[in-house]
CSV table of C-alpha atoms and ligand atoms in Angstrom, one decimal:
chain,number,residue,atom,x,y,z
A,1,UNK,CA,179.1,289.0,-35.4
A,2,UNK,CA,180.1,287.9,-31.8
A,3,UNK,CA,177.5,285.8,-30.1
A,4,UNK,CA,177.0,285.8,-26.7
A,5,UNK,CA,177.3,282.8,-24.7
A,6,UNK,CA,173.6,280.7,-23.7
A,7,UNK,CA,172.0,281.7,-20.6
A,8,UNK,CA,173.8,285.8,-20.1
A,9,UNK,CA,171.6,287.3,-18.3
A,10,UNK,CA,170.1,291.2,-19.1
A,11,UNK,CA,172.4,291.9,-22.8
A,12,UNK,CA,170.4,295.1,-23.9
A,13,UNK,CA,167.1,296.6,-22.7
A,14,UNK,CA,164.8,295.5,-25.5
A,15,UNK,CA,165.4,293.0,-28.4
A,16,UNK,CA,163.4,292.8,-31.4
A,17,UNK,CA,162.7,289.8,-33.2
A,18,UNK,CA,162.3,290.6,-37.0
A,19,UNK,CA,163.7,293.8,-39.6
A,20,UNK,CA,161.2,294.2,-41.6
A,21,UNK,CA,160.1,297.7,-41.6
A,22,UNK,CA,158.1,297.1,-38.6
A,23,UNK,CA,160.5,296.0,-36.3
A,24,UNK,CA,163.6,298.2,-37.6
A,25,UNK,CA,161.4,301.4,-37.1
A,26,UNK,CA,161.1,300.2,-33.5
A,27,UNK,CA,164.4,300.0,-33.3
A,28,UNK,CA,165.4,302.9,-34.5
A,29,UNK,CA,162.6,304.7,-31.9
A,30,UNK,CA,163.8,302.8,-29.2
A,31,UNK,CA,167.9,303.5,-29.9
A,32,UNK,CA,166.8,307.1,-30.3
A,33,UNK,CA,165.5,307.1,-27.1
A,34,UNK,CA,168.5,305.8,-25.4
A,35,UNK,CA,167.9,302.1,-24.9
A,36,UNK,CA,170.3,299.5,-25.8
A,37,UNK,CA,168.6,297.7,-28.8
A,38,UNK,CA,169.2,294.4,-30.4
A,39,UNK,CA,167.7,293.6,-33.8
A,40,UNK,CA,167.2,290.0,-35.0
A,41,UNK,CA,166.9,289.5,-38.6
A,42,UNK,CA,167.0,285.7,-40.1
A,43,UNK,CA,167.3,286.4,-43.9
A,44,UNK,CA,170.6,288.1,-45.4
A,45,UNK,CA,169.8,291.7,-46.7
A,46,UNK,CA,168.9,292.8,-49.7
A,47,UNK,CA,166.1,290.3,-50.3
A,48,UNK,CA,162.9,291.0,-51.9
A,49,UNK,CA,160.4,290.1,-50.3
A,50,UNK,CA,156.2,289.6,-51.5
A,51,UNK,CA,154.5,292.5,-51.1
A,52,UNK,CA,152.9,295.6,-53.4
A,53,UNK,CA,155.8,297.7,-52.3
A,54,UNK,CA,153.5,301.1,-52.1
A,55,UNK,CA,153.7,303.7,-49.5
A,56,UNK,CA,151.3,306.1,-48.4
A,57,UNK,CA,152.5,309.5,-48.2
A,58,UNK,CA,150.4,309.3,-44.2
A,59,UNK,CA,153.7,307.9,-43.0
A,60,UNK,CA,156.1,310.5,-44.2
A,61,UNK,CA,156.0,312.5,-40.7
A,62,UNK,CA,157.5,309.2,-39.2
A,63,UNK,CA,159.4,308.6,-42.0
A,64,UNK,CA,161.1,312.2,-41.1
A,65,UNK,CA,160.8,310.9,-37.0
A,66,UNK,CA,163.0,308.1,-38.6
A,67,UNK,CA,165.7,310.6,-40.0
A,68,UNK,CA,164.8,308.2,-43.1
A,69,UNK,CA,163.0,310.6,-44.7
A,70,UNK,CA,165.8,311.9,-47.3
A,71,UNK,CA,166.6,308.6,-48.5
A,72,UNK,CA,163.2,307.4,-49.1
A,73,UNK,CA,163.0,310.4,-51.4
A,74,UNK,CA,165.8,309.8,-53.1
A,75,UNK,CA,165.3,306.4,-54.0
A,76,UNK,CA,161.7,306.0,-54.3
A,77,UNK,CA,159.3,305.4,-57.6
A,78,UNK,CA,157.3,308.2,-59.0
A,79,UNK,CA,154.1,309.9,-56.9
A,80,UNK,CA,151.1,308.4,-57.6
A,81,UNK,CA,148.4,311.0,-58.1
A,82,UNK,CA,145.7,308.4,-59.9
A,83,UNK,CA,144.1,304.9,-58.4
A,84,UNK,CA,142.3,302.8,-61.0
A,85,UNK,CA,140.2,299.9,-60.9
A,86,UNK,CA,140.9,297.0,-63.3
A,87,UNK,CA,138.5,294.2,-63.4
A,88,UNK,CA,137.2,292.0,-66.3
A,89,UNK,CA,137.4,294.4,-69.4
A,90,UNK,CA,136.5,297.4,-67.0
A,91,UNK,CA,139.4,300.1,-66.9
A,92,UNK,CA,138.8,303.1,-64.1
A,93,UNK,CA,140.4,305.5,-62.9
A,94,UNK,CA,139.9,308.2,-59.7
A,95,UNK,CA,142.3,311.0,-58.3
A,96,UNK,CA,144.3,309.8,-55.3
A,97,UNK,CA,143.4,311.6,-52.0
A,98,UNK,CA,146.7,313.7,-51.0
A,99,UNK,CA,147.7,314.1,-47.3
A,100,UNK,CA,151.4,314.9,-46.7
A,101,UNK,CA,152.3,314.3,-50.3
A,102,UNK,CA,151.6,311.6,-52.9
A,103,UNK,CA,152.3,307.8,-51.9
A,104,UNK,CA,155.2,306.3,-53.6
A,105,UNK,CA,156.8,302.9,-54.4
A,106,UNK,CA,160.1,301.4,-53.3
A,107,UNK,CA,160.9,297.8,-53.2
A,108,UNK,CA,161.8,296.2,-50.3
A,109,UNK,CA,164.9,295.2,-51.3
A,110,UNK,CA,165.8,298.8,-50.8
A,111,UNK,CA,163.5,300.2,-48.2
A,112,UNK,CA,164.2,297.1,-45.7
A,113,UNK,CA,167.6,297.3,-45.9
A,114,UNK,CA,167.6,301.2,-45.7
A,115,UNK,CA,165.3,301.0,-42.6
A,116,UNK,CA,167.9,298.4,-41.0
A,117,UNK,CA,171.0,300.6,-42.4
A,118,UNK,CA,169.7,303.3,-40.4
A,119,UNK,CA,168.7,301.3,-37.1
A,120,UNK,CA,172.8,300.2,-37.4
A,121,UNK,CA,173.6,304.2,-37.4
A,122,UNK,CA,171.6,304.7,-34.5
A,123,UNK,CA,173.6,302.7,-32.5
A,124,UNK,CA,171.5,299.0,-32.5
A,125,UNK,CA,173.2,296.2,-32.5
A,126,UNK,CA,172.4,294.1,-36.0
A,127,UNK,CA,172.3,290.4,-35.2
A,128,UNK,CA,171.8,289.3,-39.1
A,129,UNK,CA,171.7,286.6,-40.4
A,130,UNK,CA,170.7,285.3,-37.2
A,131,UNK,CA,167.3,283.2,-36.0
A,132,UNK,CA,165.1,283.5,-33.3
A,133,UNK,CA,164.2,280.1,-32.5
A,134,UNK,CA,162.3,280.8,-28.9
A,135,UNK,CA,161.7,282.6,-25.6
A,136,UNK,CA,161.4,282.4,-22.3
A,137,UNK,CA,160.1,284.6,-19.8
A,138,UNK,CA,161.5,285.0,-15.8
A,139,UNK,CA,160.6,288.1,-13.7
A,140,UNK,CA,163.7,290.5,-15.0
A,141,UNK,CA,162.4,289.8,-18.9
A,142,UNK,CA,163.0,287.8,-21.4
A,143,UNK,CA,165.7,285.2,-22.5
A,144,UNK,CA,165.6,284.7,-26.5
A,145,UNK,CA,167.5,282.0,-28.1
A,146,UNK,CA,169.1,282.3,-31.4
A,147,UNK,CA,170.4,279.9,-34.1
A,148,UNK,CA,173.4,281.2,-36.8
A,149,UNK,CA,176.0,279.3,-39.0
A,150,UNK,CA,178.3,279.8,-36.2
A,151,UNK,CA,175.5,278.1,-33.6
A,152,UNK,CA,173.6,279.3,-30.9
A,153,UNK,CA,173.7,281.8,-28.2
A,154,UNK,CA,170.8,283.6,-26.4
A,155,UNK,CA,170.0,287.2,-25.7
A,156,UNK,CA,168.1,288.5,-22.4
A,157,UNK,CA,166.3,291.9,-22.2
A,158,UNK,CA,163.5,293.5,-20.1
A,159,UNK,CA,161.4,294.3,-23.5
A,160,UNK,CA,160.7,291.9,-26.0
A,161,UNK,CA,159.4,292.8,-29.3
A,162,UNK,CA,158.2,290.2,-31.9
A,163,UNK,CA,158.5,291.9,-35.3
A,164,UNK,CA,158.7,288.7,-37.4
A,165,UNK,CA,155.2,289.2,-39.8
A,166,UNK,CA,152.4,286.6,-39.4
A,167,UNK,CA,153.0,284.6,-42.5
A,168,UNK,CA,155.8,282.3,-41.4
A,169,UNK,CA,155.5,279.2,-39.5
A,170,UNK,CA,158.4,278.2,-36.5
A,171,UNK,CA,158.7,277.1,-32.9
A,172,UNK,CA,157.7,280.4,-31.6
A,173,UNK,CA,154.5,280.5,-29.8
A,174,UNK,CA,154.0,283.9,-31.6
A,175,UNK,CA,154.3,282.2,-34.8
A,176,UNK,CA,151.1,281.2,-36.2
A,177,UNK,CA,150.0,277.5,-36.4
A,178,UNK,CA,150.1,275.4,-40.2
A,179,UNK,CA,147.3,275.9,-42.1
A,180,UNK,CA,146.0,274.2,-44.9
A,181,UNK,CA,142.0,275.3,-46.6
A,182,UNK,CA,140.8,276.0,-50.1
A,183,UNK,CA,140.0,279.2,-49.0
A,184,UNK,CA,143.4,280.2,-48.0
A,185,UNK,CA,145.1,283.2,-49.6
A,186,UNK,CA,148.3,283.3,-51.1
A,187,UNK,CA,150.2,286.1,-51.5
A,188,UNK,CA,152.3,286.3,-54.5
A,189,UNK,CA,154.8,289.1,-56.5
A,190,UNK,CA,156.8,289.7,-59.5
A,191,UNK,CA,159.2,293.0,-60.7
A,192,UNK,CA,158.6,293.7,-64.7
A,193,UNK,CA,161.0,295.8,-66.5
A,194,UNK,CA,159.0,297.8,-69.2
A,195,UNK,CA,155.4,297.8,-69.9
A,196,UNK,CA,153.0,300.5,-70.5
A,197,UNK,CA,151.5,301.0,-66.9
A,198,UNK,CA,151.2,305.0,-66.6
A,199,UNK,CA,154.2,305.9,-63.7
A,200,UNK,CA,151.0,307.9,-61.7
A,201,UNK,CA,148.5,305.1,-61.8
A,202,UNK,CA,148.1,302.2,-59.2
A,203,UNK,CA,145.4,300.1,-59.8
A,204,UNK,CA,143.5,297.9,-57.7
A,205,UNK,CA,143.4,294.4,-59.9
A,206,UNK,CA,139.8,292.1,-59.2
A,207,UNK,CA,140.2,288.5,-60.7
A,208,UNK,CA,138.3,285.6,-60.3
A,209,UNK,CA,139.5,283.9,-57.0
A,210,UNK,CA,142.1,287.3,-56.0
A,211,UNK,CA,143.0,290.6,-56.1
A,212,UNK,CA,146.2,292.6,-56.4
A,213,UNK,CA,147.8,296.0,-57.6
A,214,UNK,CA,150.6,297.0,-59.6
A,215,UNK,CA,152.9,300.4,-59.2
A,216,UNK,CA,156.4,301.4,-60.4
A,217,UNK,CA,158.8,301.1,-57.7
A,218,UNK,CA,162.9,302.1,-57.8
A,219,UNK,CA,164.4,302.5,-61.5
A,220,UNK,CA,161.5,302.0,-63.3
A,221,UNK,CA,160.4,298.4,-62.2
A,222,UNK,CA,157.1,297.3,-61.8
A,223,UNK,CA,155.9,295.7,-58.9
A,224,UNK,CA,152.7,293.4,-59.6
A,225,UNK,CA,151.4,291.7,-56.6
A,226,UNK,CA,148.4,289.6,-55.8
A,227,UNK,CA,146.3,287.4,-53.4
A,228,UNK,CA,145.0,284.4,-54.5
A,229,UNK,CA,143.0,281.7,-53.5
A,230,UNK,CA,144.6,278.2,-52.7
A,231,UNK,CA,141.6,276.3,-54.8
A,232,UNK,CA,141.9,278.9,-57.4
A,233,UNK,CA,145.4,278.4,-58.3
A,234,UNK,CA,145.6,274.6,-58.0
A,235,UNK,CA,142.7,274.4,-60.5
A,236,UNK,CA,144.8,276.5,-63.0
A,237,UNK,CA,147.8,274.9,-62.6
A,238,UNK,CA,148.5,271.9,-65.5
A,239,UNK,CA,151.3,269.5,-65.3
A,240,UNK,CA,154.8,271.3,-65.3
A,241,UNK,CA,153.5,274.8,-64.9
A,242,UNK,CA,155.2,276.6,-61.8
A,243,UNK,CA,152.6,278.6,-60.2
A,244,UNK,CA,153.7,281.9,-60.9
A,245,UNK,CA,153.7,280.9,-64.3
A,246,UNK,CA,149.6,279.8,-64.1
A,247,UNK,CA,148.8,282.8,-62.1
A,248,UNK,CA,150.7,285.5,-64.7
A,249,UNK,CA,148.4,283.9,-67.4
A,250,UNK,CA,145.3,283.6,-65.5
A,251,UNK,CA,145.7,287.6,-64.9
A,252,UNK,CA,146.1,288.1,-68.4
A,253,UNK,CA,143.5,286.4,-69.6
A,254,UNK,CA,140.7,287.7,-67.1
A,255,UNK,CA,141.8,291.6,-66.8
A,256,UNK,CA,142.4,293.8,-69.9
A,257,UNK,CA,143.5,296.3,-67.6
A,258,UNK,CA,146.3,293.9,-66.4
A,259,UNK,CA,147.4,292.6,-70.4
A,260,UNK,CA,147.4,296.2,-71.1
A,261,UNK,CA,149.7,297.0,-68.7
A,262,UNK,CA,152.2,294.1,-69.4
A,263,UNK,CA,152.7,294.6,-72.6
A,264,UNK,CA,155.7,294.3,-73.6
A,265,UNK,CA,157.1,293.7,-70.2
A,266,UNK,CA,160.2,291.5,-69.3
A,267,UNK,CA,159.7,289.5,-65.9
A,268,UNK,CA,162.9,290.8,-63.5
A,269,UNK,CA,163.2,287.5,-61.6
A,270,UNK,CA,160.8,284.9,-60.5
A,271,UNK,CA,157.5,285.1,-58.9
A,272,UNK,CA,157.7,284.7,-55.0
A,273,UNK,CA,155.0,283.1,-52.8
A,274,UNK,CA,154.1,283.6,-49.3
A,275,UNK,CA,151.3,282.8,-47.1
A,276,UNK,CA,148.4,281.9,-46.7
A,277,UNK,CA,147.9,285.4,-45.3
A,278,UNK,CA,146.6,286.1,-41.8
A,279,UNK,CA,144.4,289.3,-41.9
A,280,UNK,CA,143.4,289.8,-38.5
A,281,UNK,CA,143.2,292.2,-35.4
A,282,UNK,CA,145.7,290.4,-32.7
A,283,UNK,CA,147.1,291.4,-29.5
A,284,UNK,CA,149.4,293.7,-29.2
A,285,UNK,CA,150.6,293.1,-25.9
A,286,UNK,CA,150.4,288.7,-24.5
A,287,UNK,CA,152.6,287.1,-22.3
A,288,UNK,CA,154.5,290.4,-21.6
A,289,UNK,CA,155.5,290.5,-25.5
A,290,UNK,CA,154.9,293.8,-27.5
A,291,UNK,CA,153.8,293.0,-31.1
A,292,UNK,CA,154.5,295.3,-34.1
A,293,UNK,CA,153.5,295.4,-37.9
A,294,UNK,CA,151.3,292.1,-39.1
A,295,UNK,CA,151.8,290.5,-36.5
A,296,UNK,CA,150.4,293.6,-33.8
A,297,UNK,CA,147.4,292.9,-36.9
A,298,UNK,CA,147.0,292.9,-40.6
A,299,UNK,CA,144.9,294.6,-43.2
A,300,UNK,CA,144.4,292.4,-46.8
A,301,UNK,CA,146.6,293.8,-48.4
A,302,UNK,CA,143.8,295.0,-51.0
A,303,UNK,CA,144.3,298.5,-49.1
A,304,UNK,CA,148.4,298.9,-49.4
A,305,UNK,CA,148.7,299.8,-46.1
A,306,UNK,CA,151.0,297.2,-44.7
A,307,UNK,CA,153.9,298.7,-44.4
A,308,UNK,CA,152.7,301.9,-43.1
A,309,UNK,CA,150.7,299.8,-40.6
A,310,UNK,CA,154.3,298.4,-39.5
A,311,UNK,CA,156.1,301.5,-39.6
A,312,UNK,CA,153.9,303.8,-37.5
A,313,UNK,CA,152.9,300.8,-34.9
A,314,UNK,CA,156.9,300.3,-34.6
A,315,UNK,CA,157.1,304.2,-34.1
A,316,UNK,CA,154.4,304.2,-31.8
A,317,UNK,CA,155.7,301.2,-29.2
A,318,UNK,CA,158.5,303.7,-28.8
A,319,UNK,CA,157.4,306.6,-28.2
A,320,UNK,CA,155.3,304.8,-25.5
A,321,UNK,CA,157.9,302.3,-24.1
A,322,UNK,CA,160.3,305.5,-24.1
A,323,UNK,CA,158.5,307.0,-21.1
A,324,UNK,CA,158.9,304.3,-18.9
A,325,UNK,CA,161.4,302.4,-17.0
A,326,UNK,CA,161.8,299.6,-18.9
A,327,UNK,CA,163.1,297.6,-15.9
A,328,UNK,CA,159.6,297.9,-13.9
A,329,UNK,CA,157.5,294.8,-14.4
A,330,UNK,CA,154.2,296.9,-13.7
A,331,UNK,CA,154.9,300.3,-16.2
A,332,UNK,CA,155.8,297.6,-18.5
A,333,UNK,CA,151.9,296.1,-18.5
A,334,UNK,CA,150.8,299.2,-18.3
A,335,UNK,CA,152.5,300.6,-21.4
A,336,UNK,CA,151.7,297.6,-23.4
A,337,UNK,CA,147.5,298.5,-22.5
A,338,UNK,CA,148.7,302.2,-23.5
A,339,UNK,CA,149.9,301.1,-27.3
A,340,UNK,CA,147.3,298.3,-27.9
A,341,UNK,CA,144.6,301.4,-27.5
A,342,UNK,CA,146.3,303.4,-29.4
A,343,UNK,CA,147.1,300.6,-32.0
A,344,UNK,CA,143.2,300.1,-32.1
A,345,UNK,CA,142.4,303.4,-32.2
A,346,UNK,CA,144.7,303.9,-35.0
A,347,UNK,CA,144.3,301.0,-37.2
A,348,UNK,CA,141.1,299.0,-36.2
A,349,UNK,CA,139.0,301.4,-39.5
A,350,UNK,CA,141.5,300.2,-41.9
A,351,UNK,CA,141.1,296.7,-41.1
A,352,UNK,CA,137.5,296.3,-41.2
A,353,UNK,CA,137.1,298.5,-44.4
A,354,UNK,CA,140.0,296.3,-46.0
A,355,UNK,CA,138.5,293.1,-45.3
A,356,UNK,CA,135.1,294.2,-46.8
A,357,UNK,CA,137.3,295.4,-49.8
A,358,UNK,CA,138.6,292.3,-50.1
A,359,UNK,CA,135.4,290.0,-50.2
A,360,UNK,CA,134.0,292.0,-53.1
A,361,UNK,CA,137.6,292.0,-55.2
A,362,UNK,CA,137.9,288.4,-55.1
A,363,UNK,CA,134.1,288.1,-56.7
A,364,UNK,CA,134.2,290.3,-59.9
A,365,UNK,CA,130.6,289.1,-60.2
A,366,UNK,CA,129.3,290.9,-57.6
A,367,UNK,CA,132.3,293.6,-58.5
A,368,UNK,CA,130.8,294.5,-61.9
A,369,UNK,CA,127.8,296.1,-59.9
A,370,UNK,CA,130.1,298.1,-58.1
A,371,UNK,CA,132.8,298.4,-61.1
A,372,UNK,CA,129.4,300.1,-62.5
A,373,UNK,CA,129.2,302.6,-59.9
A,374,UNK,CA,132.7,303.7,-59.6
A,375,UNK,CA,133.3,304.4,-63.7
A,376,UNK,CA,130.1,306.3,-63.1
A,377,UNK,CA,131.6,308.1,-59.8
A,378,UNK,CA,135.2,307.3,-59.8
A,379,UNK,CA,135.1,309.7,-56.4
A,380,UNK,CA,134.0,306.3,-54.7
A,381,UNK,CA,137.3,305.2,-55.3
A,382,UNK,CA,139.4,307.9,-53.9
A,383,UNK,CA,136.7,307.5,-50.8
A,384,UNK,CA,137.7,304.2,-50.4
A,385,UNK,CA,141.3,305.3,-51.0
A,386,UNK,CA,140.4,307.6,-47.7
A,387,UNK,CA,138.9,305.1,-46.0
A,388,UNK,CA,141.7,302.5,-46.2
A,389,UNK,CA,143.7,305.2,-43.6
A,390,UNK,CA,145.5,307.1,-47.0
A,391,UNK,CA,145.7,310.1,-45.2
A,392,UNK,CA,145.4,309.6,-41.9
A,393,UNK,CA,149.0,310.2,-39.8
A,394,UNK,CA,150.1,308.8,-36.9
A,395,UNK,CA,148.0,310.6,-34.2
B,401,FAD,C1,150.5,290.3,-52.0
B,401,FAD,C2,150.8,291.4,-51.0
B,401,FAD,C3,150.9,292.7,-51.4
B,401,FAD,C4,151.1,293.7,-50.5
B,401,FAD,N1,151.3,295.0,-50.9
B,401,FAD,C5,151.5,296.0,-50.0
B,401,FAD,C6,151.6,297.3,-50.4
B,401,FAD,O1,151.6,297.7,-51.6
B,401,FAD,N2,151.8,298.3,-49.5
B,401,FAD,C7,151.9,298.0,-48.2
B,401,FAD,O2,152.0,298.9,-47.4
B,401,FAD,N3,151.8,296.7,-47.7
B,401,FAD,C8,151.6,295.7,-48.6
B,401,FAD,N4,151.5,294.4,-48.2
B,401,FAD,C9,151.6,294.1,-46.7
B,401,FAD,C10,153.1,294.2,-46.3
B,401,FAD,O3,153.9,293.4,-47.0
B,401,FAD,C11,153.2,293.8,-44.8
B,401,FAD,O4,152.1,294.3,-44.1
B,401,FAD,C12,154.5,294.2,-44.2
B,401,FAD,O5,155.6,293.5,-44.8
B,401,FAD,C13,154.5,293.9,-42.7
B,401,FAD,O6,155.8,294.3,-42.1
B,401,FAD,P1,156.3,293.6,-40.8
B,401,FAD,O7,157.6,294.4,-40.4
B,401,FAD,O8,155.3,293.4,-39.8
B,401,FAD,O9,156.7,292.1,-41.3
B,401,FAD,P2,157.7,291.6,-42.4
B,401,FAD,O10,157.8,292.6,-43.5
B,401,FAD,O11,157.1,290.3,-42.8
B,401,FAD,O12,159.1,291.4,-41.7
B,401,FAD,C14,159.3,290.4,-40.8
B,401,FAD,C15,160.8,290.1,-40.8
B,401,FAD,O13,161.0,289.1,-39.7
B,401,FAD,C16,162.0,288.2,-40.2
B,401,FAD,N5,161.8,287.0,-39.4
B,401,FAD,C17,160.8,286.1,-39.4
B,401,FAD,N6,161.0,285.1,-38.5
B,401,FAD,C18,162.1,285.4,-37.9
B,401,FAD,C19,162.8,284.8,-36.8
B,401,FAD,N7,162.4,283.6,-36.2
B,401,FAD,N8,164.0,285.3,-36.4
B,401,FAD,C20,164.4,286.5,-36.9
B,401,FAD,N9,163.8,287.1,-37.9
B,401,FAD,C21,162.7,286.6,-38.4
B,401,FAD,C22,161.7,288.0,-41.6
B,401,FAD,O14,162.8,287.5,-42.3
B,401,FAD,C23,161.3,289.4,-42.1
B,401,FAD,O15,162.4,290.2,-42.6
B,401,FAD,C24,151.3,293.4,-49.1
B,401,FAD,C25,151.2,292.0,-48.7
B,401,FAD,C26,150.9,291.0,-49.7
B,401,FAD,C27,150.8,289.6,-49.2
């Protein structure tokens, strides 16, 4: 990868800070449209990554928008056509709502480096691994400055997108601040080989202190992922125990859904951690900066709708920054007004119905009543399912 020297002035029309699926689907939208694209991505692909790994079918149109569509076919887990709820000794299970399709699951060490395989084809310009370590702003655009092993350079551009997620901490004022409660949430997952979960079923897991899900992704593997409290976990954890190791026992022990499900299965690598999580509606437009994905604003991930989130806001940017000239200070202000209504309009239902979700999950106390009412009307599921923006395209 040739750097360019610090302090060129005006290297591409837009760079984007971040390829997850967010910020390579903005990308790709943006190259498509005929702008001169750099990506930025710090980690080496593949690399898993935590997250439940689930897709909605609701983002297949942009999926197809993508020219992505094919691939995700080909490689991804089997349709899911049942939710269930597991919590305590409670086991439940509810039709999934279908839109365009059935939801699937593909891990991200395989959709991410798809997305950003496709972004290269498109003609964008894959700066990987490579560091965004901050910006500034002067009336033409921006000026970001990078960090590699071969040392730093700096790109400048009109449009700036920051597509780096909202979990990780850095110099860039888009970057949240360190945080450190009880109450935090950690986000953690693991890939199983084996076990008996049915290859249609994705269940939504309730445990004292968290919640998660679980789906077969890719080749069989199956993708277990959770939220858990900060004080949860440290009280679990005795001398010498790692904490995915506490955490895997504290699901078994509390969910027979969960034991069922891992029976028999072989851990495929270690747990990963990241977090504490940041559910939140943000800006999507500050400081002349588009945001996409998480950090545009971020459902608990109770609802599996993160990565749709990211992929249709990415899609969305582009379709709105690609009617503009992207060299005029004013339609740029403008457009960013345009896609934060849109964003809201689009997203703002999911949020709030995740982050009532959540509250419940993490308290299978008050759950049971409601575990109650769903084994006796498992439709309350798949409305919940519906509510959490399962079939609900980009509009
Ligand atoms: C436990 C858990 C389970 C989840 N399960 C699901 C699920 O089943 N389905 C679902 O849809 N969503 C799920 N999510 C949410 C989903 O993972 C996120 O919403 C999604 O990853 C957001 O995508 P993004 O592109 O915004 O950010 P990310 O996927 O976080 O991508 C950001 C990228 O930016 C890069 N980056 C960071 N800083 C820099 C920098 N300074 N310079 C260059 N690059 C940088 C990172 O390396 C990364 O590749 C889950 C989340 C958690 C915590």
């Amino acid at each position: 990868m040739a750097l360019p020297p610090l302090g060129s002035v005006m290297t591409h029309d837009a760079i984007i800070i971040g390829g997850g699926p967010g910020g390579a689907s903005t990308a790709i939208g943006l190259a498509r449209a005929g702008l001169r694209v750099a990506l930025v991505e710090r980690s080496e692909f593949p690399r898993r990554k935590v997250c439940g790994e689930f897709m909605s079918a609701a983002s297949r149109p942009v999926l197809e928008a993508l020219g992505v569509v094919e691939e995700w076919d080909a490689a991804a887990g089997p349709e899911i056509g049942r939710l269930a709820l597991f919590t305590g000794e409670r086991v439940v299970t509810a039709p999934m709502p279908v839109s365009a399709g059935r939801g699937r699951g593909l891990g991200r060490d395989v959709l991410d480096d798809l997305l950003v395989a496709q972004a290269r084809r498109c003609g964008v310009e894959i700066m990987q691994p490579c560091r965004a370590t901050g910006f500034e702003r002067d009336a033409g655009g921006h000026h970001v400055t990078l960090a590699t092993s071969q040392g730093t350079a700096a790109l400048a551009a009109p449009i700036l997108v920051a597509a780096h997620g909202s979990w990780e901490r850095g110099p860039l004022f888009t970057q949240a601040p360190k945080m450190h409660a009880p109450s935090d949430l950690l986000g953690f997952k693991a890939h199983f080989h084996g076990g008996t979960l049915a290859a249609d079923l994705m269940p939504l897991l309730s445990f004292p202190g968290g919640y998660g899900g679980m789906v077969r992704v890719d080749g069989g593997r199956l993708s277990l992922s959770c939220c858990i409290r900060r004080d949860t976990l440290e009280a679990l954890r005795r001398p010498g125990d790692t904490a995915g190791a506490a955490l895997q026992a504290h699901l078994v022990r509390s969910c027979r859904g969960i034991r069922e499900a891992l029976g028999g299965a072989v851990l495929d690598g270690p747990w990963l951690a990241a977090g504490p999580i940041r559910p939140a509606l943000r800006p999507c437009y500050a400081e002349g900066i588009y945001r996409v994905g998480n950090l545009a604003g971020e459902a608990h991930p109770v609802i599996a709708e993160g990565i749709s989130m990211a992929i249709q806001s990415g899609w969305l940017l582009s379709r709105v920054l690609s009617e503009i000239d992207v060299h005029d200070a004013r339609a740029r202000d403008a457009a960013g007004a345009r896609y934060q209504a849109a964003w809201r309009r689009q997203f703002s239902t999911r949020i709030r119905a995740a982050n009532a979700f959540a509250n419940l999950a993490m308290r299978p106390d008050r759950f049971a009543a409601l575990g109650r009412v769903i084994a006796a009307m498992p439709a309350t599921l798949t409305l919940g399912a519906r509510l959490s923006g399962k079939v609900k395209p980009l509009g």
